[in-house]
Coordinates of C-alpha atoms in Angstrom, one line a residue:
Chain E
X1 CA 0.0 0.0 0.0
X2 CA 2.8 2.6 0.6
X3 CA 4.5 2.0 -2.8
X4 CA 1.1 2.8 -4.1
X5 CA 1.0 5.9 -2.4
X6 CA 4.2 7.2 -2.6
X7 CA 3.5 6.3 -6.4
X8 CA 0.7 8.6 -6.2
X9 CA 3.0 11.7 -4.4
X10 CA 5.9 11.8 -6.9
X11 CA 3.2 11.6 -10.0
X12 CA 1.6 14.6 -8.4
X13 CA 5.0 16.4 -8.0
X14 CA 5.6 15.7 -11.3
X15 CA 2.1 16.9 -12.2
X16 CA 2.8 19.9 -10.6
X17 CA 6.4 20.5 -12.2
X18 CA 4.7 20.1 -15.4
X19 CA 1.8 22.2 -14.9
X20 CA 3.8 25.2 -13.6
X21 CA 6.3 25.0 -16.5
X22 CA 3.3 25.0 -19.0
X23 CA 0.5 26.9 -18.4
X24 CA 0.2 30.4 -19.4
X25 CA -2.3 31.5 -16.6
X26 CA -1.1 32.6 -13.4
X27 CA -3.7 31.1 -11.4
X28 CA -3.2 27.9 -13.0
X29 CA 0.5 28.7 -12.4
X30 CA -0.4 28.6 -8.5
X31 CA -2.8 25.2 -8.9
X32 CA 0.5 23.7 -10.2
X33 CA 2.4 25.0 -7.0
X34 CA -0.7 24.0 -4.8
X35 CA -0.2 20.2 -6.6
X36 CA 3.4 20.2 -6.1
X37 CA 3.5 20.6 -2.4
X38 CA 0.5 18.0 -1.9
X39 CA 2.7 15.7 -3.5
X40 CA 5.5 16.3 -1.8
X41 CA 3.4 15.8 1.5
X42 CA 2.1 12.9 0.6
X43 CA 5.9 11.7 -0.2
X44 CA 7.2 13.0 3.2
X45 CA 4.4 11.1 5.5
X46 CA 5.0 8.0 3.3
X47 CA 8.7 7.9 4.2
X48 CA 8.1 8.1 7.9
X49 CA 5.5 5.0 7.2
X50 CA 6.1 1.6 9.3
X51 CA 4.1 -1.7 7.9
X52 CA 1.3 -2.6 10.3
X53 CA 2.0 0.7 12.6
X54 CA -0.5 2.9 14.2
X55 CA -0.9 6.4 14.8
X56 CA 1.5 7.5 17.2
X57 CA -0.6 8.6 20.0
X58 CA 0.3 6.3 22.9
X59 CA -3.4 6.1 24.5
X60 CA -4.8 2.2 25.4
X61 CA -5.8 1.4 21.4
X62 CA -2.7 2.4 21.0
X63 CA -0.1 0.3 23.2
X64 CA -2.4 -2.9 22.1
X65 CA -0.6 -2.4 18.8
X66 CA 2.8 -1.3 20.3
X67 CA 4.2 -0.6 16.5
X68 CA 3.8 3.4 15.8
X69 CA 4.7 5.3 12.7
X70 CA 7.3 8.4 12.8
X71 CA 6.0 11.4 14.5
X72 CA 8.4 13.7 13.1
X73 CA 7.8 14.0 9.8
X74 CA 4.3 14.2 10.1
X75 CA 5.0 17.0 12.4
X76 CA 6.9 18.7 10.1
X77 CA 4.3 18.0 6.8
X78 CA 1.6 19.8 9.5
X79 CA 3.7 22.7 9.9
X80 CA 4.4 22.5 5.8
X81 CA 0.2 22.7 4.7
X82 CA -0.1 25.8 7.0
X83 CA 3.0 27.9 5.6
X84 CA 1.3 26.4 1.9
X85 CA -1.8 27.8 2.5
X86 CA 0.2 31.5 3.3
X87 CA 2.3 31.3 0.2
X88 CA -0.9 30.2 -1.9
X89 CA -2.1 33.9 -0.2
X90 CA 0.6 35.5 -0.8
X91 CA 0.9 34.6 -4.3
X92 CA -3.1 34.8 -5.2
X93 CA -2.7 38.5 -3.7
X94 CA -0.2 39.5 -5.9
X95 CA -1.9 37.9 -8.8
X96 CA -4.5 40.4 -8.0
X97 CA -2.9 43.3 -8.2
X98 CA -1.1 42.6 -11.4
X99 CA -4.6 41.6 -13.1
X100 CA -5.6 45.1 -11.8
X101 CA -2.7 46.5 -13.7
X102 CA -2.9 44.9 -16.9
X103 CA -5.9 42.8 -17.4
X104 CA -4.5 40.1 -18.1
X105 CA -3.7 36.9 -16.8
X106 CA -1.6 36.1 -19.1
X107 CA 2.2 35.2 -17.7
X108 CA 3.9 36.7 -21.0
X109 CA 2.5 40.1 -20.8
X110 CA 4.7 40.4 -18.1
X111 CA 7.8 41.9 -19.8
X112 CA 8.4 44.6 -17.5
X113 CA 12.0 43.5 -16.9
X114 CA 13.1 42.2 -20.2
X115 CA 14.0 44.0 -23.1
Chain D
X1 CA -27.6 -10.4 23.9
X2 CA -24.2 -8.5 22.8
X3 CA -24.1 -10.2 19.4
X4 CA -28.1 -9.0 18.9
X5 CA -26.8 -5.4 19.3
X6 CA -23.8 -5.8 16.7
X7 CA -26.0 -7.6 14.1
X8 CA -28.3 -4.9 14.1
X9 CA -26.4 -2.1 14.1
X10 CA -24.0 -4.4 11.0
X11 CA -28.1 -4.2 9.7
X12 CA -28.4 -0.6 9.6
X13 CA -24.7 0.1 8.4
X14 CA -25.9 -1.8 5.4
X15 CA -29.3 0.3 4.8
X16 CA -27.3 3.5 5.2
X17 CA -24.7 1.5 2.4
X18 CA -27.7 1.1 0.2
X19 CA -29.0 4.2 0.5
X20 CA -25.8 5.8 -0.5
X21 CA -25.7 3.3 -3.5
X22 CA -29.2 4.9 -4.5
X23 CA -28.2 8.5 -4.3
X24 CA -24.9 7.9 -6.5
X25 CA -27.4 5.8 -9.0
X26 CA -29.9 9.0 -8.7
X27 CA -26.8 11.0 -9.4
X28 CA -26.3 9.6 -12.9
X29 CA -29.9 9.1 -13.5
X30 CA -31.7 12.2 -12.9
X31 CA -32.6 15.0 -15.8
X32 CA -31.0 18.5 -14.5
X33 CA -29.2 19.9 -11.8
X34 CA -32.0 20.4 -9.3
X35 CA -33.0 16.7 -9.5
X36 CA -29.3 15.9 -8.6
X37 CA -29.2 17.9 -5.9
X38 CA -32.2 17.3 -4.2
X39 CA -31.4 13.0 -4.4
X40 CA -27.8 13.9 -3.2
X41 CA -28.8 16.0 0.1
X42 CA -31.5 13.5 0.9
X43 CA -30.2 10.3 0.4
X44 CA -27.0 11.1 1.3
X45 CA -27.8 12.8 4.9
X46 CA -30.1 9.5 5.4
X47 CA -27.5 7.2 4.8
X48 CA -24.7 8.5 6.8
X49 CA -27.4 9.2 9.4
X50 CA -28.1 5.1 9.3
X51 CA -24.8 4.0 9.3
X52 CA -24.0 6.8 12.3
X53 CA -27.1 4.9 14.0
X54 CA -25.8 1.4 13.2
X55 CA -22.0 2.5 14.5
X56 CA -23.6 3.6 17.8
X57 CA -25.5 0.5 18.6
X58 CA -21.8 -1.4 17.8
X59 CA -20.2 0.9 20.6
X60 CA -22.2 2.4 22.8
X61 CA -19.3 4.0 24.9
X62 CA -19.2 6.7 21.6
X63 CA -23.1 7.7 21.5
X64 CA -22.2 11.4 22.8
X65 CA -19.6 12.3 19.6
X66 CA -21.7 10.3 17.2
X67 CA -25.0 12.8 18.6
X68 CA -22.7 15.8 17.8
X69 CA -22.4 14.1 14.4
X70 CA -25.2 13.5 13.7
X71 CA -26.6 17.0 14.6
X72 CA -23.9 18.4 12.8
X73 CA -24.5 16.4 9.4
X74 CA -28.4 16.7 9.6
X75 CA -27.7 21.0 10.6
X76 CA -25.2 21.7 7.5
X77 CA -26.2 19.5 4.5
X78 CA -29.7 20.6 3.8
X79 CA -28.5 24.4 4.4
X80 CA -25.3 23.8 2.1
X81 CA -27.6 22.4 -0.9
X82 CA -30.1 24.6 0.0
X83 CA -27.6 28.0 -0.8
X84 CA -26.2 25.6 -3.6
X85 CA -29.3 25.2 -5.6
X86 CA -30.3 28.7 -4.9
X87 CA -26.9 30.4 -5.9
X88 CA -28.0 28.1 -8.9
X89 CA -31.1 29.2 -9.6
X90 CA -29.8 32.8 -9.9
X91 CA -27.0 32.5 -12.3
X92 CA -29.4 30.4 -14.7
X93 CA -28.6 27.1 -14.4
X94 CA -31.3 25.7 -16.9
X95 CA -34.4 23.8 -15.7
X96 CA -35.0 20.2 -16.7
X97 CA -37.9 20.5 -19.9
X98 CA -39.9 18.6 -18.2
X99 CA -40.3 20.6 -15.4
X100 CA -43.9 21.5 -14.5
X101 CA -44.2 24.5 -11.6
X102 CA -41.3 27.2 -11.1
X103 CA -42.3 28.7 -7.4
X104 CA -39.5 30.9 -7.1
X105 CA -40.0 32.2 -10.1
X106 CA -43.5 32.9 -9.5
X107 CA -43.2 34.2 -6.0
X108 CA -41.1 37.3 -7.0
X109 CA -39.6 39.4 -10.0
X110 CA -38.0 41.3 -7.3
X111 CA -36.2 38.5 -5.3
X112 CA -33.0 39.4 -7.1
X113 CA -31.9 42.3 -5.0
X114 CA -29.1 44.5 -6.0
X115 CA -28.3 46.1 -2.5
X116 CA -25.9 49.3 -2.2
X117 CA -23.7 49.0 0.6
X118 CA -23.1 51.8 2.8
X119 CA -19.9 52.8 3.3
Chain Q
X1 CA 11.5 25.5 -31.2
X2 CA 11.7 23.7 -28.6
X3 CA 9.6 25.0 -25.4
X4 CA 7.8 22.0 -25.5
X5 CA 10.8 19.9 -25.5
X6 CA 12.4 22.1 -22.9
X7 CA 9.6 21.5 -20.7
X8 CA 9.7 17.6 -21.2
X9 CA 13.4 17.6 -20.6
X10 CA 12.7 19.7 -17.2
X11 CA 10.4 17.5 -16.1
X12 CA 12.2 14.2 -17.2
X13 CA 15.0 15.7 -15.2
X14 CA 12.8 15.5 -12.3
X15 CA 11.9 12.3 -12.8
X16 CA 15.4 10.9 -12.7
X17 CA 16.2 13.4 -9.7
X18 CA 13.7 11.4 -7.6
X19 CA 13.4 8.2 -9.5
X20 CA 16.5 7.0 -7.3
X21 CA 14.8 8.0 -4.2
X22 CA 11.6 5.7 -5.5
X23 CA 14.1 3.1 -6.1
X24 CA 15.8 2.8 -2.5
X25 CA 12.3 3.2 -0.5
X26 CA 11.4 0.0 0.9
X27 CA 8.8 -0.2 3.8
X28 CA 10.8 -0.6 6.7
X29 CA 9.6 -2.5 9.4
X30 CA 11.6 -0.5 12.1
X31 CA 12.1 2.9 13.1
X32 CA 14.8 5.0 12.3
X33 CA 16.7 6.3 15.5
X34 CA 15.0 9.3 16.5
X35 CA 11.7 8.3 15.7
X36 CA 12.5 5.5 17.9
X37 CA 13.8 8.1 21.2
X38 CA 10.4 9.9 20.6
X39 CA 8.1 6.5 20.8
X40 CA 10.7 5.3 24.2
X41 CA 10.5 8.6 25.8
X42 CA 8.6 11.1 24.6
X43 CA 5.5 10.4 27.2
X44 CA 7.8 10.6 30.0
X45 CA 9.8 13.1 29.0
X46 CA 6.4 15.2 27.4
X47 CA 3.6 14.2 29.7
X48 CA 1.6 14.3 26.2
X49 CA -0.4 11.0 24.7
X50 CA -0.3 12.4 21.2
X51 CA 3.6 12.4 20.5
X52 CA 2.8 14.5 16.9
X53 CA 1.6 17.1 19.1
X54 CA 5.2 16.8 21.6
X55 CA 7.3 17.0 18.8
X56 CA 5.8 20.2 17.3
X57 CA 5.3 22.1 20.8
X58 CA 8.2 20.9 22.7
X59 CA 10.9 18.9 20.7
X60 CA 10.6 21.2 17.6
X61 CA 9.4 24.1 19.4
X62 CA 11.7 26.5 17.9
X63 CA 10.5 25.6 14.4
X64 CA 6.8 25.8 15.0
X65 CA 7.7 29.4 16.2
X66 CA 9.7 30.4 13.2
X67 CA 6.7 28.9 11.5
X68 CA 4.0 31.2 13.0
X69 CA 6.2 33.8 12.3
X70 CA 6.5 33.5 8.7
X71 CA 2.6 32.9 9.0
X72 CA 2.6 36.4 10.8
X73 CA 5.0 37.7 7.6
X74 CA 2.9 36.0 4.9
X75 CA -1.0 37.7 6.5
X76 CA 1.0 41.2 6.9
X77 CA 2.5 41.3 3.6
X78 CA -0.6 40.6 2.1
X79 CA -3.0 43.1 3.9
X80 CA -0.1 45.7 2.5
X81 CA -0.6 44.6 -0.7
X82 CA -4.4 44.3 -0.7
X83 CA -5.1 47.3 1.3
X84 CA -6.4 50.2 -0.7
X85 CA -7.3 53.9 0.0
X86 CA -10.7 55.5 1.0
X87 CA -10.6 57.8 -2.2
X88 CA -11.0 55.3 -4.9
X89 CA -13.4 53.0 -3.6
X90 CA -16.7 52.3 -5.2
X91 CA -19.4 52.1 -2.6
X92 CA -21.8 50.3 -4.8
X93 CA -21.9 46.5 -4.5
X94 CA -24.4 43.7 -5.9
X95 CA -25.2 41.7 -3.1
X96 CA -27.7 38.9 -4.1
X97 CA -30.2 38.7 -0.8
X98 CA -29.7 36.2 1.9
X99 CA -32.5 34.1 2.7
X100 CA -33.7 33.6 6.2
X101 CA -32.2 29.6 6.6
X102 CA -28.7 30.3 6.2
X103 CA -28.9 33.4 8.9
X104 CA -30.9 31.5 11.6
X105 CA -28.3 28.4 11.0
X106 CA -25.2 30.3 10.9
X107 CA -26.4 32.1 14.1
X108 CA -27.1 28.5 15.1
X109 CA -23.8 27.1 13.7
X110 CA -21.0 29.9 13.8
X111 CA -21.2 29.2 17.7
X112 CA -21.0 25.6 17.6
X113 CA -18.1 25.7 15.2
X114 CA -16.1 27.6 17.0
X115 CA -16.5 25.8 20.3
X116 CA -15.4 22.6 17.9
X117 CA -12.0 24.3 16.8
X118 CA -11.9 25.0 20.7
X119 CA -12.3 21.7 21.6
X120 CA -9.5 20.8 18.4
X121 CA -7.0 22.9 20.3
X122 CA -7.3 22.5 24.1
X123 CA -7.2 18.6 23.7
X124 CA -4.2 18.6 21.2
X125 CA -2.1 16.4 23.4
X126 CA -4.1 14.0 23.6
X127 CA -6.4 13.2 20.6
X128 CA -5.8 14.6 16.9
X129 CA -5.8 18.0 16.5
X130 CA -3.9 21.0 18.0
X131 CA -3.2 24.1 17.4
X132 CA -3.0 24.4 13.4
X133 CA -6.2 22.4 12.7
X134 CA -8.4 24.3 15.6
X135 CA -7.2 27.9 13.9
X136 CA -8.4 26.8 10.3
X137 CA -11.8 25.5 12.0
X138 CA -12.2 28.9 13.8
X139 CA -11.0 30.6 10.2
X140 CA -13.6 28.3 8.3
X141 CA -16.5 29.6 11.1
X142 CA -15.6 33.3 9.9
X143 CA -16.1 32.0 6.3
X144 CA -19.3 31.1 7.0
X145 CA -19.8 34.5 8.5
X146 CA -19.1 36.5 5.9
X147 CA -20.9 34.2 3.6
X148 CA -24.4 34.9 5.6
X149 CA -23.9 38.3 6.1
X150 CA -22.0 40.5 3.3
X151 CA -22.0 43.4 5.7
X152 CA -20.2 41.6 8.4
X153 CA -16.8 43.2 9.0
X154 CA -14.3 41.9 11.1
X155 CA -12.7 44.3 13.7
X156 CA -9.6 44.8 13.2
X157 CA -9.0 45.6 16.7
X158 CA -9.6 42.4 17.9
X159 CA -8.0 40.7 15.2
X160 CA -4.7 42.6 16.6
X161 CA -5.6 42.0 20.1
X162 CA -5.6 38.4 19.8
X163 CA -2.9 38.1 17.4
X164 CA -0.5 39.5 19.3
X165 CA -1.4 38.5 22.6
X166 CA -1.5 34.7 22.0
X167 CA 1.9 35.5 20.1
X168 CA 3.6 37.7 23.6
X169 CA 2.4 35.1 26.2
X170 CA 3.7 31.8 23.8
X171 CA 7.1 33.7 23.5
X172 CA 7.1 34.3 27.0
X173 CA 6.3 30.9 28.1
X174 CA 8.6 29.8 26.2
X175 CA 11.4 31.9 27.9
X176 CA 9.8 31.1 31.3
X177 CA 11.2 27.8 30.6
X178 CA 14.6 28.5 30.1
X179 CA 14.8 30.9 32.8
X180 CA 13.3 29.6 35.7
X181 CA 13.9 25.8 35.6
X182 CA 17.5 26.4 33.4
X183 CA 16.0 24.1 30.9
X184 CA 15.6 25.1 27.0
X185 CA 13.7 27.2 25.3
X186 CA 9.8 26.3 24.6
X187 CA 10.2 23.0 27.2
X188 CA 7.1 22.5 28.8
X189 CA 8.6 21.9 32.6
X190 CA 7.5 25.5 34.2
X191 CA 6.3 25.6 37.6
X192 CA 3.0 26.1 38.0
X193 CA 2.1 23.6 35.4
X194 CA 2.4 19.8 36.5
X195 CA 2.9 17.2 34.6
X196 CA -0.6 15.3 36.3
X197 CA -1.8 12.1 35.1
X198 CA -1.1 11.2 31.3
X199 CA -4.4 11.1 29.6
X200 CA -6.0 13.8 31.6
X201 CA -7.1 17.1 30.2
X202 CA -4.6 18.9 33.1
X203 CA -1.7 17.3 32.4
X204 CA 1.7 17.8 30.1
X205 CA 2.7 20.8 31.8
X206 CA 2.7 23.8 29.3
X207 CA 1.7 22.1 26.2
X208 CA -2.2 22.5 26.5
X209 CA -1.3 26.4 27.1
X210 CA 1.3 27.0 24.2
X211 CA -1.3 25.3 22.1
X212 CA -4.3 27.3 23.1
X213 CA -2.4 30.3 22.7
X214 CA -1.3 29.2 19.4
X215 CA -4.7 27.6 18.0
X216 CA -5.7 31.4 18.7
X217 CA -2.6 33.3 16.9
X218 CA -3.2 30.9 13.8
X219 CA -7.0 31.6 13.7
X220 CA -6.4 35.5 14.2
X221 CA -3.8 35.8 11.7
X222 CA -6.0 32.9 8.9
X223 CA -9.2 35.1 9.5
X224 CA -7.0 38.3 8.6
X225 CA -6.2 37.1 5.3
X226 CA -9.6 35.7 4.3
X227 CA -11.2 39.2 5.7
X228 CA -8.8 41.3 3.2
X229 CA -9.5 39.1 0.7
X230 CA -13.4 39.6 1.4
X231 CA -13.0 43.1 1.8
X232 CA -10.8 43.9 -1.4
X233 CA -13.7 42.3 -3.2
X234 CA -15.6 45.9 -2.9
X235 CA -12.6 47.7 -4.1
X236 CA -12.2 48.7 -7.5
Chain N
X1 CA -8.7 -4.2 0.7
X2 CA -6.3 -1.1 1.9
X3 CA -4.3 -1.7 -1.7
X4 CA -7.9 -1.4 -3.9
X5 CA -8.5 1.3 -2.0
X6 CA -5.5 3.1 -2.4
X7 CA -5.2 2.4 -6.7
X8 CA -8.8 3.8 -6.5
X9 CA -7.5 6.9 -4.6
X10 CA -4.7 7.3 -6.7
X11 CA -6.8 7.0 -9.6
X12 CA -9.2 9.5 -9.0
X13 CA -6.6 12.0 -8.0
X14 CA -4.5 11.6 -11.3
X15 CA -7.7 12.2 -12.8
X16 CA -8.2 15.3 -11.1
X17 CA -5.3 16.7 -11.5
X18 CA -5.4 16.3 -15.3
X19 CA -8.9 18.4 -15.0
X20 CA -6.4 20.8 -12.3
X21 CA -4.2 21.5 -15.1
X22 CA -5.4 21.1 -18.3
X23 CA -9.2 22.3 -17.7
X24 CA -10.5 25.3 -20.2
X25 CA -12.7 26.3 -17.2
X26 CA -10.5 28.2 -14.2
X27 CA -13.5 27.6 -11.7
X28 CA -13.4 23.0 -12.5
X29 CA -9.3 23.9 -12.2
X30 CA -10.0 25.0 -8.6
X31 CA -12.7 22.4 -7.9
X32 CA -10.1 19.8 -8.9
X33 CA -7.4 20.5 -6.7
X34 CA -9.7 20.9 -4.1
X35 CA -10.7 17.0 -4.5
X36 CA -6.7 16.2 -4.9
X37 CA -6.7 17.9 -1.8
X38 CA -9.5 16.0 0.1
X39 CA -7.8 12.5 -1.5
X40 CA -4.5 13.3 -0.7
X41 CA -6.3 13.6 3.5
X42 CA -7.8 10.2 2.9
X43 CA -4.2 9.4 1.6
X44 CA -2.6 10.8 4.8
X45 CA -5.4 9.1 7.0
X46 CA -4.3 5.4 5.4
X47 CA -0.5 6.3 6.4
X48 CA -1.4 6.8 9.9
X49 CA -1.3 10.1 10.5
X50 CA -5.0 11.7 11.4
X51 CA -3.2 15.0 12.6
X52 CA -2.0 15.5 9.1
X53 CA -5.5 14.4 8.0
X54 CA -7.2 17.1 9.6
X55 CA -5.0 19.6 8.2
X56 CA -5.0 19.0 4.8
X57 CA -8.7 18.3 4.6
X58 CA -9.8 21.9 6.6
X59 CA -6.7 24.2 5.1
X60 CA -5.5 22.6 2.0
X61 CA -9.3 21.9 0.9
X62 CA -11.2 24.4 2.5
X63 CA -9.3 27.1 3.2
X64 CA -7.4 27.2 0.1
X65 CA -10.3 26.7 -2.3
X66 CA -12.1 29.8 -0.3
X67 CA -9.1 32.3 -1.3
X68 CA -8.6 31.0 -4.7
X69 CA -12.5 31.4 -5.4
X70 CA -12.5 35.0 -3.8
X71 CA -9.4 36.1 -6.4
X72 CA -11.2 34.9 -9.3
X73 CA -14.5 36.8 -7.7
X74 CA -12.4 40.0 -7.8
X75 CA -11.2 39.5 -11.3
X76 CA -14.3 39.2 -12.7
X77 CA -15.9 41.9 -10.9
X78 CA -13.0 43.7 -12.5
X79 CA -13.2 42.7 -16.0
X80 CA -16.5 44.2 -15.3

């Protein structure tokens, strides 16, 4: 099951990768970097996966199973979706106010810096 | 006396199964989007209210989370597909032909409101 | 010419950056070393049931406060960028009318959600949930305020008030630890706050505290970006 | 069982993100990583890790979706 899924993570990264590097449209610019770091999530839990391991919350379910998964990347992938969600902000706000600019979404408008 | 308890709460996991099965058919079966929605909210908040039921009579030591629950699910899901099919309605989402009676269209011309904010 | 190509090669170069690491994962069946130290001794050394919850507040501590503050960097940055002036606002906005249900249930709903991302955060340490996921539930509550009532504004004051309150007292909590037991920064052995019976609401020592406070900064500061982004919708 | 399930999951969210990134239609783009979003919690659920779970589904689904729907709100109402 966890070849499946981190299967799954690296073809979303790759998704991601791909959709970034080809789509014209900013905001589908972002839904390439929103794919990206699911993927990359779901690849960072997976390597912190134990066969037949539980949750590792040490209550009485718990120690009946006695075989727990790694805390600490899943600690670290919960701290990883918050900071996503600013950047996702952060980068949906500036789309904003270069749509209000130019009117357009278009990523090769943008030639302010190239000439 | 245990095992009477766990078969019929298995027997009411299954009805709220089925009834799920039903709504996803309904979903493919039904003419327009109003249909859909209205077989989607119903059967669906019936099912998972079944299988909730049925998971309670398994372990009763959960009944006070799986009251929130069920509150919860039978509190948001008619309201959510109630705004959906509403917010619908209003940007035009076309009626099956077969449909008969339009209340809200009858009831008012002037339901659309377009409200100036103060600032 | 070849953008398509380059983008093929780009993301073929990907593939062969991370097809090694695909290659050399196998499920282990053991845990790597410190995985291993936090399962032995966390609940000793943590008082907390939930070790994700040890590792973030306690172990890590230092990271999840570098993290709130690039949280903190991330909603400031973008109520600069979205704020606008008074002058060229326009005051007119289409507002389709709210029907009666979704105002009696929110009024029904908004408190009932909130009381859930309360629960989320003051029993972090021992179920799942904590801080993060409690702030988003409170933030999703506000949604659903705004939703039902386009005129709702949220107060700034409070906002501020909250934010960098919960953000003073974790800071200094965490300081409190290093300076009056001479442990670490952000460890949870203050006096004051026991370590009581693992599996008890009172118990961890400081944990259930840092995480209130920081269930509240993360709300405060989630709510501030969705209410500039609501509000910069009237701006033109 | 847990493998069917998880080919099923995977399934579906390749699917999705092919809508995600190749859709004509910005607002089935957002949709669709919204239900990678809500698979990839499922995905984080079968791994053990329900903290995770709970993240993902209210901020990476929720959350997210909210602000990207808001931005493509505002640019509308300013294409007028």
């Amino acid at each position: 099951m966890e070849y499946i899924i981190i299967t799954i993570g690296f073809a979303l990264t790759i998704f991601g990768l791909y959709g970034i590097l080809s789509q014209k449209n900013m905001i589908k610019i972002i839904i390439g970097f929103s794919l990206f770091t699911t993927g990359i999530n779901i690849v960072m839990v997976a390597i912190g996966f134990i066969r037949g391991g539980t949750a590792p919350i040490l209550d009485e379910a718990g120690k009946e199973i006695g075989k727990y998964v790694d805390p600490l990347p899943q600690a670290l992938v919960l701290t990883s979706i918050v900071i996503g969600l600013g950047v996702t902000a952060l980068m949906l706000a500036y789309v904003m106010k270069l749509y209000q600019d130019k009117k357009s979404l278009n990523i090769n408008d943008y030639k302010d810096l190239k000439w | 006396m245990e095992g009477i308890l766990e078969i019929t709460g298995g027997v009411f996991m299954v009805l709220g199964a089925v009834s799920l099965l039903v709504a996803s058919i309904g979903l493919y079966r039904m003419p327009d989007f109003y249909n859909r929605i209205q077989i989607g909210t119903k059967a669906s908040t019936f099912g998972a209210s079944l299988s909730i039921v049925g998971v309670a009579l398994i372990f009763p030591g959960w009944i006070p989370k799986l009251l929130a629950m069920l509150l919860f699910i039978l509190f948001t899901n008619p309201i959510s597909s109630h705004i959906v099919g509403r917010t619908a309605y209003f940007t035009n989402v076309p009626l099956s032909k077969r449909t008969k009676v339009d209340r809200l269209k009858e009831m008012s011309p002037g339901h659309l409101k377009k409200v100036k904010t103060k600032d | 010419m070849g953008k398509k190509t380059m983008i093929a090669l780009i993301t073929l170069a990907l593939a062969f950056v991370i097809y090694p690491l695909y290659q050399s994962y196998n499920g282990s069946e053991t845990l790597k070393d410190v995985g291993q130290y936090y399962i032995d001794n966390g609940v000793e050394e943590t008082g907390a049931q939930n070790l994700v919850t040890s590792v973030v507040v306690t172990y890590r501590g230092l990271d999840t406060l570098g993290e709130v503050t690039i949280l903190f960097l991330a909603a400031s940055v973008i109520s600069f960028f979205l704020s606008f002036s008074k002058n060229d606002r326009i005051k007119s906005r289409s507002i389709r009318s709210v029907t009666e249900i979704l105002t009696t249930s929110t009024q029904v709903l908004v408190p009932m959600i909130f009381m859930f991302g309360v629960y989320i955060f003051v029993n972090g340490h021992l179920t799942p949930g904590g801080g993060f996921q409690g702030g988003a539930v409170i933030a999703s509550g506000i949604i659903l305020m705004f939703l039902s009532n386009p005129r709702f504004k949220l107060s700034h004051k409070v906002i501020q008030f909250v934010e960098s309150t919960s953000g003073i007292v974790f800071v200094l909590i965490g300081a409190a630890g290093a300076l009056m037991m001479d442990g670490d920064f952000l460890s949870n052995k203050i006096p004051g706050f026991g370590f009581g019976e693992v599996g008890s609401i009172i118990s961890a020592g400081a944990i259930p505290v840092i995480y209130t406070f920081l269930g509240l900064k993360v709300g405060a500061e989630l709510s501030n970006v969705l209410g500039v982004f609501v509000e910069s919708q009237s701006e033109k | 069982m847990l493998i069917v399930l998880a080919s099923v999951l995977g399934i579906a969210s390749m699917v999705g993100a092919y809508f995600a990134i190749h859709s004509k239609s910005l607002t089935v783009a957002i949709i669709a990583t919204g239900v990678v979003s809500l698979i990839s919690s499922i995905l984080f659920l079968l791994l053990a890790a329900p903290d995770v779970a709970m993240t993902e589904a209210s901020i990476g689904s929720a959350l997210t979706s909210a602000i990207f729907f808001l931005t493509l709100n505002k640019i509308r109402q300013t294409n007028g």
